[in-house]
mmCIF file of C-alpha atoms in Angstrom:
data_model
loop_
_atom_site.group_PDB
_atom_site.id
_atom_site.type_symbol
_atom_site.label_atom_id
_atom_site.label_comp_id
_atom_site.label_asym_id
_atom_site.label_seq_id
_atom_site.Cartn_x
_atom_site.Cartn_y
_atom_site.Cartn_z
ATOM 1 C CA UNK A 1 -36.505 57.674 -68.027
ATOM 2 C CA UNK A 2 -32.933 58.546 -66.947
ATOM 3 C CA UNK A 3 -33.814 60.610 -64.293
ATOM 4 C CA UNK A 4 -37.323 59.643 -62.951
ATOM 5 C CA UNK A 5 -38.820 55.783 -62.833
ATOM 6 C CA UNK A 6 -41.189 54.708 -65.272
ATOM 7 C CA UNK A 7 -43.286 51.379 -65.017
ATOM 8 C CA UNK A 8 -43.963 50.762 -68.306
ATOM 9 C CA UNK A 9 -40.147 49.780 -69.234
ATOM 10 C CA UNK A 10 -38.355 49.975 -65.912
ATOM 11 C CA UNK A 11 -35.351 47.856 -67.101
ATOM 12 C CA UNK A 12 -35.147 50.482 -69.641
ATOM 13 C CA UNK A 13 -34.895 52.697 -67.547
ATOM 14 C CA UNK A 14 -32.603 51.159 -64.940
ATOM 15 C CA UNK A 15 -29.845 51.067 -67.660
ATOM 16 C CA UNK A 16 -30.533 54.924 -69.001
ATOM 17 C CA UNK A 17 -30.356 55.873 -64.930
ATOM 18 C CA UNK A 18 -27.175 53.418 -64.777
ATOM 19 C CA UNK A 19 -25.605 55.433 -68.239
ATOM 20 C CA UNK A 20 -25.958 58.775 -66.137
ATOM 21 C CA UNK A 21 -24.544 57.437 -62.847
ATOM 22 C CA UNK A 22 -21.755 55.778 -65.626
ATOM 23 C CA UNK A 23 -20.983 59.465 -67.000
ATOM 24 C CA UNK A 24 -21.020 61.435 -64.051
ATOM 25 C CA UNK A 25 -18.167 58.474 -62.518
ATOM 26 C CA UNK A 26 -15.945 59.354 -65.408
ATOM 27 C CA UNK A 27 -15.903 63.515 -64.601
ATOM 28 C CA UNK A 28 -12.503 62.871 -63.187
ATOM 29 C CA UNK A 29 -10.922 61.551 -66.520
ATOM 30 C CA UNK A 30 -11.084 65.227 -67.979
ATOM 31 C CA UNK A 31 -8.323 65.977 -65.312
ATOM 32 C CA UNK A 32 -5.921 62.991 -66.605
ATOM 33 C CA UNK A 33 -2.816 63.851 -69.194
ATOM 34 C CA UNK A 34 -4.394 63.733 -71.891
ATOM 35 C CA UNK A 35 -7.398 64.554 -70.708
ATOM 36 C CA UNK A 36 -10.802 62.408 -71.739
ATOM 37 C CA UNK A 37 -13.664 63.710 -71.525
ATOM 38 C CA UNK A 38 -17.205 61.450 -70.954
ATOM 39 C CA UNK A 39 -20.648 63.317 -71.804
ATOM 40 C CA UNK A 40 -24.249 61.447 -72.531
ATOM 41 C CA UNK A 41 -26.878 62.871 -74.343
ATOM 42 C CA UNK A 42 -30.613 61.782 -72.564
ATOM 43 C CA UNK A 43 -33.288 62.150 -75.216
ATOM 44 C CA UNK A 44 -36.900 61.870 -74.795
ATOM 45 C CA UNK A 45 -38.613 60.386 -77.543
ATOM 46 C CA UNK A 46 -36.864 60.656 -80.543
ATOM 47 C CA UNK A 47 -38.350 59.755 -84.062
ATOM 48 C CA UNK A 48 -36.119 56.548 -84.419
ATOM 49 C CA UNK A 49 -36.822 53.338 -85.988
ATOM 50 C CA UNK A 50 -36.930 51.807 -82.502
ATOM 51 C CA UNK A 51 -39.821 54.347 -81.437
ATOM 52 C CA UNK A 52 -41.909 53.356 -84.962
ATOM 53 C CA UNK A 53 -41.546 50.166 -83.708
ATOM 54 C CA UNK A 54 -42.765 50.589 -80.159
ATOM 55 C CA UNK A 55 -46.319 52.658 -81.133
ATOM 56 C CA UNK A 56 -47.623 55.026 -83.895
ATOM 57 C CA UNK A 57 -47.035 58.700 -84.176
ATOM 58 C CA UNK A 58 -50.025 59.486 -83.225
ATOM 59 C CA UNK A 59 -50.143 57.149 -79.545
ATOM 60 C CA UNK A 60 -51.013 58.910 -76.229
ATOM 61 C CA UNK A 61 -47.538 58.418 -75.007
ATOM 62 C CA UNK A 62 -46.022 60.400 -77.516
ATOM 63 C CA UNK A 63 -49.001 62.774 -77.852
ATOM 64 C CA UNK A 64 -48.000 63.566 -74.102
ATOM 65 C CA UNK A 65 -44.873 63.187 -74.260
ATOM 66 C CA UNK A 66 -43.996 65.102 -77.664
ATOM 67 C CA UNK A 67 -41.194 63.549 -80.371
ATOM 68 C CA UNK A 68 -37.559 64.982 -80.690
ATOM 69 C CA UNK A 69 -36.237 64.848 -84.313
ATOM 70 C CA UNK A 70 -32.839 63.168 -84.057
ATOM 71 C CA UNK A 71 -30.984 66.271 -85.740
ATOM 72 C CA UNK A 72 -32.318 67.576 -82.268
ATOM 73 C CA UNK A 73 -30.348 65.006 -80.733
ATOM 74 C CA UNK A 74 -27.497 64.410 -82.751
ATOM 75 C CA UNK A 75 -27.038 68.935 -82.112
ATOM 76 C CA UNK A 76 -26.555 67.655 -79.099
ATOM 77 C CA UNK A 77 -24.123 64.963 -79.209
ATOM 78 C CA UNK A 78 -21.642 67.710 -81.089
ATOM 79 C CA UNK A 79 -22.079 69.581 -77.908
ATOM 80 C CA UNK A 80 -20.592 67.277 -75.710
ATOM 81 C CA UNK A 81 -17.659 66.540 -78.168
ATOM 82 C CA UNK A 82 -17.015 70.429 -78.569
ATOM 83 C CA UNK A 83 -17.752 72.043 -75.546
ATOM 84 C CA UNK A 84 -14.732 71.822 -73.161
ATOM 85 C CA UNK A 85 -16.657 72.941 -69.873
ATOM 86 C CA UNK A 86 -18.441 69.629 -69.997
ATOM 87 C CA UNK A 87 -17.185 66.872 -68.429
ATOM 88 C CA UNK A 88 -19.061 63.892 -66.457
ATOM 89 C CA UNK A 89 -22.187 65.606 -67.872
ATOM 90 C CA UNK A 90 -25.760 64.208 -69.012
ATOM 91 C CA UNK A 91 -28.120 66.334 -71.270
ATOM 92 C CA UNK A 92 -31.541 66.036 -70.994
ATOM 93 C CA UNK A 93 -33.706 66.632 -73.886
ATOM 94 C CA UNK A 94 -37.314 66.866 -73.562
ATOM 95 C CA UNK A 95 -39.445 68.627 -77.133
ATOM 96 C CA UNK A 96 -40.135 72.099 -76.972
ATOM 97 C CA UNK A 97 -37.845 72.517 -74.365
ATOM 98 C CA UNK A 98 -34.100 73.761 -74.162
ATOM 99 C CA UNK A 99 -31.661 71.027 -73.445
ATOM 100 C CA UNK A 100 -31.133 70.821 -69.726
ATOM 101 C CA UNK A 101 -27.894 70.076 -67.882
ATOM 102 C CA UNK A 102 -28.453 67.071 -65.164
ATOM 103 C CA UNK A 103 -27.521 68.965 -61.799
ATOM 104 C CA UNK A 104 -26.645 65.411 -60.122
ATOM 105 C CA UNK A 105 -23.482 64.583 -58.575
ATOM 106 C CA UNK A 106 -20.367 63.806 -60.159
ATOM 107 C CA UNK A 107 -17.198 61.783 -58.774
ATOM 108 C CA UNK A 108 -14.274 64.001 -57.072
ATOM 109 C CA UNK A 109 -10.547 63.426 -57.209
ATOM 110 C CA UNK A 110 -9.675 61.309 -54.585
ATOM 111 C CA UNK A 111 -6.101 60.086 -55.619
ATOM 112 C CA UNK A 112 -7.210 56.535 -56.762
ATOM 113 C CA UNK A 113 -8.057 56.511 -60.110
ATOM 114 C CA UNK A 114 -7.193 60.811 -60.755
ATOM 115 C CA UNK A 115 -4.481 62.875 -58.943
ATOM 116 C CA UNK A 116 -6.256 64.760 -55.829
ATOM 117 C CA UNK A 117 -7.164 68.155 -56.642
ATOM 118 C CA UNK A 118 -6.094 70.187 -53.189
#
């Protein structure tokens, strides 16, 4: 729901697509001294106690929309922590599918916040 609207839990939703706008403002930190480097992991549906909660296993959403175990995510998570190259980025994870790098726009330099790059 970070990246497309959905209106069966749009405030959800709204705050995912507001964490991905969030971490693709802070791609500039990674060029501070030290630099700090902001990455969000966008599951699916994982198999959480929030998800038992919501519906059984066995609902049409998840039917459709397949569960992700949370070693899934959490593989993830390590991957934004280790992998230099990523900074500003959001993972999407969707089951049976490989994790997918958001392709939307991140801030640039501009001097205010993070030297210029020229």
């Amino acid at each position: 729901m970070a990246f497309f609207p959905a209106e069966f839990s749009p405030v959800y939703g709204a705050t995912k697509s507001g964490i991905v706008n969030f971490t693709a403002s802070c791609a500039t930190l990674a060029l501070m001294d030290p630099p700090i480097r902001v990455n969000a992991v966008a599951p699916n549906f994982a198999d959480t106690a929030m998800i038992r909660d919501i519906a059984p296993k066995d609902s049409k959403l998840f039917k459709m929309n397949g569960v992700l175990t949370v070693d899934e995510v959490v593989l993830q998570m390590i991957r934004c922590i280790e992998d230099d190259s990523l900074a500003g980025d959001s993972i999407k994870l969707l089951p049976g599918r490989p994790p997918l790098l958001h392709n939307g726009r991140k801030a640039q330099a501009s001097g205010i916040a993070t030297p210029a790059k020229l």
